Structures are given as structure tokens and as C-alpha cells.
PDB file of C-alpha atoms in Angstrom:
ATOM      1  CA  MET A   1      -0.834  -5.825 -25.822  1.00  0.00           C
ATOM      2  CA  THR A   2      -1.770  -2.278 -24.902  1.00  0.00           C
ATOM      3  CA  GLY A   3      -2.727  -1.960 -21.254  1.00  0.00           C
ATOM      4  CA  LEU A   4      -6.046  -0.264 -20.545  1.00  0.00           C
ATOM      5  CA  GLY A   5      -7.442   1.126 -17.322  1.00  0.00           C
ATOM      6  CA  ALA A   6      -9.525   3.836 -15.722  1.00  0.00           C
ATOM      7  CA  VAL A   7      -9.094   6.477 -13.025  1.00  0.00           C
ATOM      8  CA  PHE A   8     -10.940   6.588  -9.726  1.00  0.00           C
ATOM      9  CA  ARG A   9     -10.917  10.353  -9.393  1.00  0.00           C
ATOM     10  CA  PRO A  10     -10.297  11.712  -5.882  1.00  0.00           C
ATOM     11  CA  GLN A  11     -13.203  14.102  -6.312  1.00  0.00           C
ATOM     12  CA  LEU A  12     -15.259  11.029  -5.393  1.00  0.00           C
ATOM     13  CA  PRO A  13     -15.563  10.386  -1.644  1.00  0.00           C
ATOM     14  CA  PRO A  14     -13.211   7.664  -0.391  1.00  0.00           C
ATOM     15  CA  GLU A  15     -16.077   5.475   0.777  1.00  0.00           C
ATOM     16  CA  ARG A  16     -17.037   4.861  -2.858  1.00  0.00           C
ATOM     17  CA  LEU A  17     -13.715   3.214  -3.682  1.00  0.00           C
ATOM     18  CA  ARG A  18     -14.647  -0.235  -2.384  1.00  0.00           C
ATOM     19  CA  ALA A  19     -17.647  -0.668  -4.682  1.00  0.00           C
ATOM     20  CA  ILE A  20     -15.811   0.719  -7.704  1.00  0.00           C
ATOM     21  CA  ALA A  21     -12.700  -1.406  -7.120  1.00  0.00           C
ATOM     22  CA  ARG A  22     -14.823  -4.535  -6.860  1.00  0.00           C
ATOM     23  CA  LEU A  23     -16.784  -3.553  -9.958  1.00  0.00           C
ATOM     24  CA  ALA A  24     -13.519  -2.993 -11.833  1.00  0.00           C
ATOM     25  CA  GLU A  25     -12.371  -6.474 -10.837  1.00  0.00           C
ATOM     26  CA  ASP A  26     -15.674  -8.141 -11.708  1.00  0.00           C
ATOM     27  CA  SER A  27     -15.890  -6.301 -15.044  1.00  0.00           C
ATOM     28  CA  GLY A  28     -12.423  -7.450 -16.121  1.00  0.00           C
ATOM     29  CA  LEU A  29     -10.748  -4.036 -16.058  1.00  0.00           C
ATOM     30  CA  ASP A  30      -6.961  -4.279 -16.376  1.00  0.00           C
ATOM     31  CA  GLU A  31      -5.958  -1.445 -14.076  1.00  0.00           C
ATOM     32  CA  LEU A  32      -7.505   1.095 -11.698  1.00  0.00           C
ATOM     33  CA  TRP A  33      -5.477   4.239 -11.061  1.00  0.00           C
ATOM     34  CA  LEU A  34      -5.675   6.609  -8.093  1.00  0.00           C
ATOM     35  CA  TRP A  35      -4.415  10.156  -7.643  1.00  0.00           C
ATOM     36  CA  GLU A  36      -2.857  11.725  -4.555  1.00  0.00           C
ATOM     37  CA  ASP A  37      -4.086  15.232  -5.335  1.00  0.00           C
ATOM     38  CA  CYS A  38      -3.917  17.773  -2.530  1.00  0.00           C
ATOM     39  CA  PHE A  39      -5.948  17.827  -0.412  1.00  0.00           C
ATOM     40  CA  LEU A  40      -8.254  14.992  -1.308  1.00  0.00           C
ATOM     41  CA  GLU A  41      -7.235  11.358  -0.675  1.00  0.00           C
ATOM     42  CA  GLY A  42      -4.053   9.561   0.340  1.00  0.00           C
ATOM     43  CA  GLY A  43      -2.566   7.482  -2.463  1.00  0.00           C
ATOM     44  CA  ILE A  44      -0.995   4.668  -0.431  1.00  0.00           C
ATOM     45  CA  SER A  45      -3.930   4.205   1.932  1.00  0.00           C
ATOM     46  CA  ALA A  46      -6.405   4.114  -0.945  1.00  0.00           C
ATOM     47  CA  ALA A  47      -4.248   1.733  -2.994  1.00  0.00           C
ATOM     48  CA  SER A  48      -3.826  -0.637  -0.036  1.00  0.00           C
ATOM     49  CA  ALA A  49      -7.571  -0.816   0.451  1.00  0.00           C
ATOM     50  CA  ALA A  50      -8.333  -1.317  -3.244  1.00  0.00           C
ATOM     51  CA  LEU A  51      -5.765  -4.098  -3.480  1.00  0.00           C
ATOM     52  CA  ALA A  52      -7.114  -5.807  -0.371  1.00  0.00           C
ATOM     53  CA  TRP A  53     -10.678  -5.678  -1.702  1.00  0.00           C
ATOM     54  CA  THR A  54      -9.690  -7.391  -4.968  1.00  0.00           C
ATOM     55  CA  GLU A  55      -7.728 -10.437  -6.113  1.00  0.00           C
ATOM     56  CA  ARG A  56      -6.580  -9.717  -9.681  1.00  0.00           C
ATOM     57  CA  LEU A  57      -6.959  -5.993 -10.380  1.00  0.00           C
ATOM     58  CA  ARG A  58      -3.758  -3.992 -10.779  1.00  0.00           C
ATOM     59  CA  VAL A  59      -3.799  -0.696  -8.885  1.00  0.00           C
ATOM     60  CA  GLY A  60      -1.626   2.298  -9.677  1.00  0.00           C
ATOM     61  CA  VAL A  61      -0.946   5.550  -7.847  1.00  0.00           C
ATOM     62  CA  GLY A  62      -0.048   8.330 -10.198  1.00  0.00           C
ATOM     63  CA  LEU A  63       1.481  10.133  -8.525  1.00  0.00           C
ATOM     64  CA  LEU A  64       3.036  10.614  -5.082  1.00  0.00           C
ATOM     65  CA  PRO A  65       4.462  14.179  -4.756  1.00  0.00           C
ATOM     66  CA  VAL A  66       8.050  13.755  -3.606  1.00  0.00           C
ATOM     67  CA  PRO A  67       8.279  17.013  -1.598  1.00  0.00           C
ATOM     68  CA  LEU A  68       5.574  15.622   0.716  1.00  0.00           C
ATOM     69  CA  ARG A  69       7.233  12.270   1.431  1.00  0.00           C
ATOM     70  CA  ASN A  70      10.593  11.276   2.862  1.00  0.00           C
ATOM     71  CA  VAL A  71      12.128   8.801   0.430  1.00  0.00           C
ATOM     72  CA  ALA A  72      12.658   6.164   3.112  1.00  0.00           C
ATOM     73  CA  LEU A  73       8.950   6.250   3.976  1.00  0.00           C
ATOM     74  CA  THR A  74       7.983   5.885   0.319  1.00  0.00           C
ATOM     75  CA  ALA A  75      10.364   2.932   0.009  1.00  0.00           C
ATOM     76  CA  MET A  76       8.869   1.279   3.093  1.00  0.00           C
ATOM     77  CA  GLU A  77       5.325   1.674   1.812  1.00  0.00           C
ATOM     78  CA  ALA A  78       6.181   0.568  -1.724  1.00  0.00           C
ATOM     79  CA  ALA A  79       7.962  -2.510  -0.435  1.00  0.00           C
ATOM     80  CA  THR A  80       5.026  -3.387   1.814  1.00  0.00           C
ATOM     81  CA  LEU A  81       2.604  -3.208  -1.113  1.00  0.00           C
ATOM     82  CA  ALA A  82       4.985  -5.212  -3.290  1.00  0.00           C
ATOM     83  CA  ARG A  83       5.212  -8.040  -0.761  1.00  0.00           C
ATOM     84  CA  MET A  84       1.534  -8.121   0.193  1.00  0.00           C
ATOM     85  CA  PHE A  85       0.228  -7.848  -3.377  1.00  0.00           C
ATOM     86  CA  PRO A  86       2.960  -9.175  -5.704  1.00  0.00           C
ATOM     87  CA  GLY A  87       2.792  -7.829  -9.239  1.00  0.00           C
ATOM     88  CA  ARG A  88      -0.376  -5.824  -8.664  1.00  0.00           C
ATOM     89  CA  ALA A  89       0.773  -2.402  -7.407  1.00  0.00           C
ATOM     90  CA  THR A  90       2.371   0.385  -9.445  1.00  0.00           C
ATOM     91  CA  LEU A  91       3.679   3.625  -7.975  1.00  0.00           C
ATOM     92  CA  ALA A  92       4.731   6.824  -9.673  1.00  0.00           C
ATOM     93  CA  VAL A  93       6.456   9.800  -8.103  1.00  0.00           C
ATOM     94  CA  GLY A  94       6.754  13.341  -9.347  1.00  0.00           C
ATOM     95  CA  HIS A  95       7.264  17.014  -8.567  1.00  0.00           C
ATOM     96  CA  GLY A  96       3.711  17.615  -7.390  1.00  0.00           C
ATOM     97  CA  VAL A  97       1.738  20.738  -8.223  1.00  0.00           C
ATOM     98  CA  GLN A  98       4.021  23.552  -7.146  1.00  0.00           C
ATOM     99  CA  SER A  99       1.279  25.759  -5.720  1.00  0.00           C
ATOM    100  CA  TRP A 100       0.141  22.874  -3.505  1.00  0.00           C
ATOM    101  CA  MET A 101       3.696  22.200  -2.401  1.00  0.00           C
ATOM    102  CA  GLY A 102       3.955  25.858  -1.454  1.00  0.00           C
ATOM    103  CA  GLN A 103       0.780  25.640   0.600  1.00  0.00           C
ATOM    104  CA  VAL A 104       2.300  22.978   2.839  1.00  0.00           C
ATOM    105  CA  GLY A 105       5.740  24.558   3.060  1.00  0.00           C
ATOM    106  CA  ALA A 106       7.416  21.834   0.994  1.00  0.00           C
ATOM    107  CA  ARG A 107       8.176  23.582  -2.271  1.00  0.00           C
ATOM    108  CA  ALA A 108      11.674  22.769  -3.524  1.00  0.00           C
ATOM    109  CA  GLU A 109      13.864  25.425  -5.102  1.00  0.00           C
ATOM    110  CA  SER A 110      14.998  22.867  -7.708  1.00  0.00           C
ATOM    111  CA  PRO A 111      12.274  20.267  -8.310  1.00  0.00           C
ATOM    112  CA  VAL A 112      14.383  18.456 -10.920  1.00  0.00           C
ATOM    113  CA  THR A 113      17.300  18.051  -8.505  1.00  0.00           C
ATOM    114  CA  LEU A 114      14.973  16.744  -5.818  1.00  0.00           C
ATOM    115  CA  LEU A 115      13.354  14.233  -8.176  1.00  0.00           C
ATOM    116  CA  ARG A 116      16.735  13.025  -9.473  1.00  0.00           C
ATOM    117  CA  GLU A 117      18.065  12.411  -5.955  1.00  0.00           C
ATOM    118  CA  TYR A 118      14.783  10.826  -4.905  1.00  0.00           C
ATOM    119  CA  LEU A 119      14.549   8.410  -7.835  1.00  0.00           C
ATOM    120  CA  HIS A 120      18.106   7.167  -7.446  1.00  0.00           C
ATOM    121  CA  ALA A 121      17.693   6.644  -3.686  1.00  0.00           C
ATOM    122  CA  LEU A 122      14.228   5.072  -3.960  1.00  0.00           C
ATOM    123  CA  ARG A 123      15.213   2.563  -6.620  1.00  0.00           C
ATOM    124  CA  ALA A 124      18.344   1.619  -4.665  1.00  0.00           C
ATOM    125  CA  LEU A 125      16.358   1.053  -1.468  1.00  0.00           C
ATOM    126  CA  LEU A 126      13.784  -1.074  -3.281  1.00  0.00           C
ATOM    127  CA  ALA A 127      16.621  -3.117  -4.795  1.00  0.00           C
ATOM    128  CA  GLY A 128      17.678  -4.045  -1.252  1.00  0.00           C
ATOM    129  CA  GLU A 129      20.747  -1.816  -1.095  1.00  0.00           C
ATOM    130  CA  ARG A 130      22.014  -0.013   1.989  1.00  0.00           C
ATOM    131  CA  VAL A 131      22.025   3.640   1.017  1.00  0.00           C
ATOM    132  CA  THR A 132      24.096   6.503   2.290  1.00  0.00           C
ATOM    133  CA  VAL A 133      23.690   9.780   0.438  1.00  0.00           C
ATOM    134  CA  ASP A 134      24.166  13.436   1.318  1.00  0.00           C
ATOM    135  CA  GLY A 135      22.396  15.268  -1.470  1.00  0.00           C
ATOM    136  CA  ARG A 136      20.919  18.701  -1.683  1.00  0.00           C
ATOM    137  CA  TYR A 137      17.530  17.327  -0.627  1.00  0.00           C
ATOM    138  CA  VAL A 138      17.838  13.583  -0.013  1.00  0.00           C
ATOM    139  CA  LYS A 139      19.965  12.602   2.982  1.00  0.00           C
ATOM    140  CA  LEU A 140      20.230   8.993   4.154  1.00  0.00           C
ATOM    141  CA  ASP A 141      22.742   7.440   6.551  1.00  0.00           C
ATOM    142  CA  GLY A 142      23.095   3.687   6.128  1.00  0.00           C
ATOM    143  CA  VAL A 143      19.398   3.127   5.392  1.00  0.00           C
ATOM    144  CA  ALA A 144      18.275  -0.312   4.196  1.00  0.00           C
ATOM    145  CA  LEU A 145      14.868  -1.962   4.140  1.00  0.00           C
ATOM    146  CA  ASP A 146      14.407  -5.013   6.341  1.00  0.00           C
ATOM    147  CA  TRP A 147      11.672  -6.199   3.974  1.00  0.00           C
ATOM    148  CA  PRO A 148      12.588  -5.096   0.437  1.00  0.00           C
ATOM    149  CA  PRO A 149      10.410  -6.351  -2.418  1.00  0.00           C
ATOM    150  CA  ALA A 150      10.880 -10.037  -3.157  1.00  0.00           C
ATOM    151  CA  GLU A 151      11.019  -9.204  -6.875  1.00  0.00           C
ATOM    152  CA  ALA A 152      11.773  -6.109  -8.937  1.00  0.00           C
ATOM    153  CA  PHE A 153       9.370  -3.248  -8.224  1.00  0.00           C
ATOM    154  CA  PRO A 154       9.480  -0.639 -11.009  1.00  0.00           C
ATOM    155  CA  ILE A 155       9.061   3.033 -10.103  1.00  0.00           C
ATOM    156  CA  LEU A 156       7.544   5.429 -12.624  1.00  0.00           C
ATOM    157  CA  ALA A 157       7.983   9.198 -12.819  1.00  0.00           C
ATOM    158  CA  GLY A 158       5.068  11.479 -13.586  1.00  0.00           C
ATOM    159  CA  VAL A 159       6.674  14.367 -15.457  1.00  0.00           C
ATOM    160  CA  THR A 160       6.015  16.915 -18.209  1.00  0.00           C
ATOM    161  CA  GLY A 161       8.885  19.218 -19.203  1.00  0.00           C
ATOM    162  CA  PRO A 162      11.880  18.259 -21.388  1.00  0.00           C
ATOM    163  CA  ARG A 163      14.409  18.158 -18.500  1.00  0.00           C
ATOM    164  CA  SER A 164      12.106  16.010 -16.404  1.00  0.00           C
ATOM    165  CA  LEU A 165      11.336  13.650 -19.283  1.00  0.00           C
ATOM    166  CA  ARG A 166      15.065  13.119 -19.876  1.00  0.00           C
ATOM    167  CA  LEU A 167      15.457  12.539 -16.134  1.00  0.00           C
ATOM    168  CA  SER A 168      12.697   9.931 -16.214  1.00  0.00           C
ATOM    169  CA  GLY A 169      14.554   8.067 -18.941  1.00  0.00           C
ATOM    170  CA  GLU A 170      17.747   8.268 -16.924  1.00  0.00           C
ATOM    171  CA  ALA A 171      16.507   7.392 -13.444  1.00  0.00           C
ATOM    172  CA  ALA A 172      12.975   5.887 -13.545  1.00  0.00           C
ATOM    173  CA  ASP A 173      11.599   2.599 -14.852  1.00  0.00           C
ATOM    174  CA  GLY A 174       8.701   4.210 -16.660  1.00  0.00           C
ATOM    175  CA  THR A 175       6.910   7.497 -17.254  1.00  0.00           C
ATOM    176  CA  ILE A 176       3.378   8.772 -16.735  1.00  0.00           C
ATOM    177  CA  LEU A 177       2.175  11.425 -19.166  1.00  0.00           C
ATOM    178  CA  THR A 178      -0.785  13.693 -18.481  1.00  0.00           C
ATOM    179  CA  ALA A 179      -3.952  13.859 -20.539  1.00  0.00           C
ATOM    180  CA  SER A 180      -2.644  17.078 -22.102  1.00  0.00           C
ATOM    181  CA  ASN A 181      -0.457  15.012 -24.454  1.00  0.00           C
ATOM    182  CA  ALA A 182      -1.776  14.283 -27.939  1.00  0.00           C
ATOM    183  CA  PRO A 183      -0.174  11.484 -30.027  1.00  0.00           C
ATOM    184  CA  GLU A 184       2.475  13.761 -31.552  1.00  0.00           C
ATOM    185  CA  GLN A 185       3.463  14.957 -28.079  1.00  0.00           C
ATOM    186  CA  VAL A 186       3.758  11.344 -26.950  1.00  0.00           C
ATOM    187  CA  ARG A 187       6.249  10.743 -29.754  1.00  0.00           C
ATOM    188  CA  ARG A 188       8.277  13.771 -28.674  1.00  0.00           C
ATOM    189  CA  ALA A 189       8.161  12.635 -25.044  1.00  0.00           C
ATOM    190  CA  ARG A 190       9.398   9.184 -26.046  1.00  0.00           C
ATOM    191  CA  GLY A 191      12.293  10.816 -27.845  1.00  0.00           C
ATOM    192  CA  LEU A 192      13.275  12.855 -24.784  1.00  0.00           C
ATOM    193  CA  ILE A 193      12.951   9.802 -22.544  1.00  0.00           C
ATOM    194  CA  ASP A 194      15.202   7.867 -24.904  1.00  0.00           C
ATOM    195  CA  GLU A 195      17.793  10.664 -24.761  1.00  0.00           C
ATOM    196  CA  GLY A 196      17.922  10.252 -20.987  1.00  0.00           C
ATOM    197  CA  ARG A 197      18.159   6.480 -21.282  1.00  0.00           C
ATOM    198  CA  GLU A 198      21.015   6.745 -23.741  1.00  0.00           C
ATOM    199  CA  THR A 199      22.888   9.165 -21.485  1.00  0.00           C
ATOM    200  CA  ALA A 200      22.548   6.734 -18.579  1.00  0.00           C
ATOM    201  CA  GLY A 201      23.395   3.693 -20.711  1.00  0.00           C
ATOM    202  CA  ARG A 202      20.068   2.038 -19.940  1.00  0.00           C
ATOM    203  CA  THR A 203      18.736  -0.749 -22.156  1.00  0.00           C
ATOM    204  CA  ASP A 204      16.006  -2.141 -19.888  1.00  0.00           C
ATOM    205  CA  PRO A 205      12.334  -1.650 -20.817  1.00  0.00           C
ATOM    206  CA  HIS A 206      10.754   1.731 -20.091  1.00  0.00           C
ATOM    207  CA  HIS A 207       6.968   1.628 -19.686  1.00  0.00           C
ATOM    208  CA  VAL A 208       4.985   4.706 -20.761  1.00  0.00           C
ATOM    209  CA  VAL A 209       1.543   5.268 -19.247  1.00  0.00           C
ATOM    210  CA  ILE A 210      -0.715   8.073 -20.424  1.00  0.00           C
ATOM    211  CA  TYR A 211      -4.018   9.404 -19.184  1.00  0.00           C
ATOM    212  CA  LEU A 212      -6.717  10.069 -21.769  1.00  0.00           C
ATOM    213  CA  ARG A 213      -9.742  12.208 -20.966  1.00  0.00           C
ATOM    214  CA  ALA A 214     -12.796  10.276 -22.077  1.00  0.00           C
ATOM    215  CA  ALA A 215     -16.543  10.749 -22.008  1.00  0.00           C
ATOM    216  CA  THR A 216     -19.448   8.791 -23.392  1.00  0.00           C
ATOM    217  CA  GLY A 217     -23.201   9.280 -23.459  1.00  0.00           C
ATOM    218  CA  PRO A 218     -25.526  11.963 -24.834  1.00  0.00           C
ATOM    219  CA  ASP A 219     -23.708  14.957 -23.288  1.00  0.00           C
ATOM    220  CA  ALA A 220     -20.204  13.568 -23.679  1.00  0.00           C
ATOM    221  CA  GLU A 221     -18.815  16.199 -26.052  1.00  0.00           C
ATOM    222  CA  ALA A 222     -19.999  19.127 -23.925  1.00  0.00           C
ATOM    223  CA  ARG A 223     -18.603  17.632 -20.720  1.00  0.00           C
ATOM    224  CA  LEU A 224     -15.287  16.823 -22.352  1.00  0.00           C
ATOM    225  CA  ARG A 225     -14.932  20.261 -23.910  1.00  0.00           C
ATOM    226  CA  ALA A 226     -15.654  21.951 -20.573  1.00  0.00           C
ATOM    227  CA  GLU A 227     -13.070  19.803 -18.791  1.00  0.00           C
ATOM    228  CA  ILE A 228     -10.358  20.491 -21.388  1.00  0.00           C
ATOM    229  CA  GLU A 229     -10.986  24.227 -21.142  1.00  0.00           C
ATOM    230  CA  ALA A 230     -11.021  24.102 -17.318  1.00  0.00           C
ATOM    231  CA  ASP A 231      -7.650  22.344 -17.362  1.00  0.00           C
ATOM    232  CA  GLY A 232      -6.188  25.100 -19.515  1.00  0.00           C
ATOM    233  CA  ASP A 233      -5.711  23.050 -22.678  1.00  0.00           C
ATOM    234  CA  GLY A 234      -7.869  25.296 -24.861  1.00  0.00           C
ATOM    235  CA  THR A 235     -10.501  23.679 -27.006  1.00  0.00           C
ATOM    236  CA  GLY A 236      -8.362  21.120 -28.852  1.00  0.00           C
ATOM    237  CA  ALA A 237     -10.191  17.859 -29.470  1.00  0.00           C
ATOM    238  CA  GLU A 238      -6.806  16.097 -29.506  1.00  0.00           C
ATOM    239  CA  HIS A 239      -6.677  16.385 -25.710  1.00  0.00           C
ATOM    240  CA  GLY A 240      -9.508  13.931 -25.132  1.00  0.00           C
ATOM    241  CA  VAL A 241     -12.133  11.766 -26.763  1.00  0.00           C
ATOM    242  CA  ALA A 242     -15.921  11.696 -26.600  1.00  0.00           C
ATOM    243  CA  GLY A 243     -18.153   9.112 -28.183  1.00  0.00           C
ATOM    244  CA  ASP A 244     -18.948   5.439 -28.372  1.00  0.00           C
ATOM    245  CA  ALA A 245     -16.617   2.531 -27.678  1.00  0.00           C
ATOM    246  CA  GLU A 246     -15.157   2.429 -31.184  1.00  0.00           C
ATOM    247  CA  THR A 247     -14.392   6.166 -31.104  1.00  0.00           C
ATOM    248  CA  VAL A 248     -12.674   5.856 -27.734  1.00  0.00           C
ATOM    249  CA  ALA A 249     -10.798   2.710 -28.779  1.00  0.00           C
ATOM    250  CA  ARG A 250      -9.512   4.488 -31.896  1.00  0.00           C
ATOM    251  CA  ALA A 251      -8.041   7.258 -29.721  1.00  0.00           C
ATOM    252  CA  VAL A 252      -6.437   4.641 -27.477  1.00  0.00           C
ATOM    253  CA  ARG A 253      -4.897   2.895 -30.488  1.00  0.00           C
ATOM    254  CA  GLN A 254      -3.497   6.200 -31.767  1.00  0.00           C
ATOM    255  CA  LEU A 255      -1.737   6.822 -28.452  1.00  0.00           C
ATOM    256  CA  ALA A 256      -0.401   3.267 -28.469  1.00  0.00           C
ATOM    257  CA  ASP A 257       0.919   3.743 -31.995  1.00  0.00           C
ATOM    258  CA  ALA A 258       2.656   6.925 -30.797  1.00  0.00           C
ATOM    259  CA  GLY A 259       4.520   5.064 -28.051  1.00  0.00           C
ATOM    260  CA  ALA A 260       2.191   4.579 -25.077  1.00  0.00           C
ATOM    261  CA  ASP A 261       2.273   1.127 -23.488  1.00  0.00           C
ATOM    262  CA  THR A 262      -0.752   1.685 -21.241  1.00  0.00           C
ATOM    263  CA  VAL A 263      -3.656   4.117 -21.663  1.00  0.00           C
ATOM    264  CA  ILE A 264      -5.720   5.053 -18.602  1.00  0.00           C
ATOM    265  CA  LEU A 265      -9.109   6.547 -19.403  1.00  0.00           C
ATOM    266  CA  GLN A 266      -9.838   9.562 -17.237  1.00  0.00           C
ATOM    267  CA  PRO A 267     -13.526  10.378 -16.738  1.00  0.00           C
ATOM    268  CA  THR A 268     -14.589  13.989 -16.458  1.00  0.00           C
ATOM    269  CA  ALA A 269     -14.920  15.409 -12.958  1.00  0.00           C
ATOM    270  CA  ASP A 270     -18.684  15.641 -13.511  1.00  0.00           C
ATOM    271  CA  GLU A 271     -19.082  12.085 -14.858  1.00  0.00           C
ATOM    272  CA  PRO A 272     -22.697  11.250 -13.929  1.00  0.00           C
ATOM    273  CA  ASP A 273     -22.228   7.476 -13.534  1.00  0.00           C
ATOM    274  CA  HIS A 274     -18.760   6.273 -12.573  1.00  0.00           C
ATOM    275  CA  GLU A 275     -19.853   2.641 -12.321  1.00  0.00           C
ATOM    276  CA  ALA A 276     -21.179   2.763 -15.888  1.00  0.00           C
ATOM    277  CA  PHE A 277     -17.889   4.329 -16.993  1.00  0.00           C
ATOM    278  CA  ILE A 278     -15.930   1.418 -15.504  1.00  0.00           C
ATOM    279  CA  ARG A 279     -18.145  -1.110 -17.278  1.00  0.00           C
ATOM    280  CA  PHE A 280     -17.844   0.873 -20.527  1.00  0.00           C
ATOM    281  CA  VAL A 281     -14.037   0.758 -20.406  1.00  0.00           C
ATOM    282  CA  ALA A 282     -13.781  -2.899 -19.390  1.00  0.00           C
ATOM    283  CA  GLN A 283     -16.545  -4.454 -21.444  1.00  0.00           C
ATOM    284  CA  GLU A 284     -16.913  -2.226 -24.502  1.00  0.00           C
ATOM    285  CA  VAL A 285     -13.565  -0.506 -25.137  1.00  0.00           C
ATOM    286  CA  ARG A 286     -11.191  -3.294 -24.016  1.00  0.00           C
ATOM    287  CA  PRO A 287     -12.289  -5.793 -26.726  1.00  0.00           C
ATOM    288  CA  LEU A 288     -11.508  -3.178 -29.381  1.00  0.00           C
ATOM    289  CA  VAL A 289      -7.942  -2.490 -28.201  1.00  0.00           C
ATOM    290  CA  PRO A 290      -5.417  -5.170 -29.226  1.00  0.00           C
TER     291      PRO A 290
END
């Protein structure tokens, strides 16, 4: 079955998360995803609260920028979530927006090298290993978690370019794709991910999550078009969907057919009614997505 969820955008004030997380749970939404965009809201703190306020809802953070976070700290926080809320938390890591990383003095000269070292160390720590590594960026001396996850905790990579997609296949357990990817681009991304998996000899499942810009209501097309243009994706309708539940569900099914395992509907930044959007996804779109 194709997973379906929605984004709580960090342009909303943090104090609104509680009501929306509870609504997502009560409405039957599969997943609620959060963003750690600079300089808005913390991903781990928000995810912890959303998980604590709910009983069933799965909560994802897509993504944590690795230049901002020591890998041991990320492992500690991931393991804590995994043990407190088994099977309900998903974390993704990635390069981060390079201009933001520059603003905080954390920009890496080689983001791909940093992410490769980080993924290998993070997955080893979460597997309960004692890790010693002296990499270009990641340096650990006999580090092991006292409370590693009690069961496997997959780590996803949020990436875009060909080198990073191959790296995700090699070193991550799944990939998050941005809303800039149309179905044909998802197929190409899957191919690059598979190249990385083959190089690393991996045969385990690799979960692909993709964001999909979505809008509904009388002004949906205008809002969607403005958001696509603001994000620098031109005017292509393939970079989002506006319309009723069947129209949105059709776009979700097309992404699933192209290789996405989970589609997360991303409301526009100026969505006038975020609660209504959650209900729309859970109660109207979900029944139309197998």
C-alpha cells in the first residue's frame, strides 16, 4: 500500500502543532511530517511533542541538516525517539540548504563526503556498534550508545543530485525526494539509487518518500502556481497538483507508479485552512489511494 501523509509546515507557529497532530490522529492520517528549516522550528523537539500528543500517528522529520548536528547527538536523539515511540518515528538527514549552513558557519567544503561519513557512522551507532572513525568531518573515539534502539531504526537521506542519490542507495535505508520531482524524475532517481545499492551490494528494502505540492479549494490553482514559481520550478504543472480529491489522488498514484513508496502532500505556504487540509488528505484522498 502506498503511504500517504501531510506536512506541518514550519511557517506555522509551533504552538499550533498540538492541535494539528491530534487532528491528524483523529482523522486517520497515516503520517505527519515536519521540517527543520532554518531558522524556524527544531525537528527533534517538534517530533517528540507530536509523538507524545498522539498514540498511533507516525511522525517524520525531513530533514535534519548534518552540518548543524554532531552525529553522536543525532544518534542519541534518534535512539531516544525509537525507544519511547517504537515504530512511529522516521528521521531523514541531508546536506541542508548551503546558504543557511554558511550563515551559521557550518558549511562543509564537500557536502557529499560529510553525508557519506555521517550516514555510515549514524547507522552503525543505531545498530548498537561501538564506533571509532577519523574521517574528514566525522570523528568518533570508541562511541557507543547506552540505549540503542530496541529494533532496527531506518535512516533516510534527503538528497537531490546524482552523486547524492547514489550515496543514498549506498549508505541510507531510504530516500526523501523534494516536490520538484515529477514522475519521470522519480524513475530516474530510483535508477541512481539502485546504482548505489548495487555498488554497495545491498539487497535490503529502500523506502522512497516524496513530497507533493497540493492545493484544493476555489483558489487552489493560483496558489499552487505561485508557490511553484516562488520555489524556482517555473510554471510546470507536473511539480504539484491542484483540485479535488480524485485529482490529487491521481497525482499520488502516478508518483507511486514511478517508484515512490510514500507520498507526503505539502500544502502551500499560504494555505488558508491547515486543519481542513489535514482532513482533506486523511478522509477524502486516502480512500482513493490503494
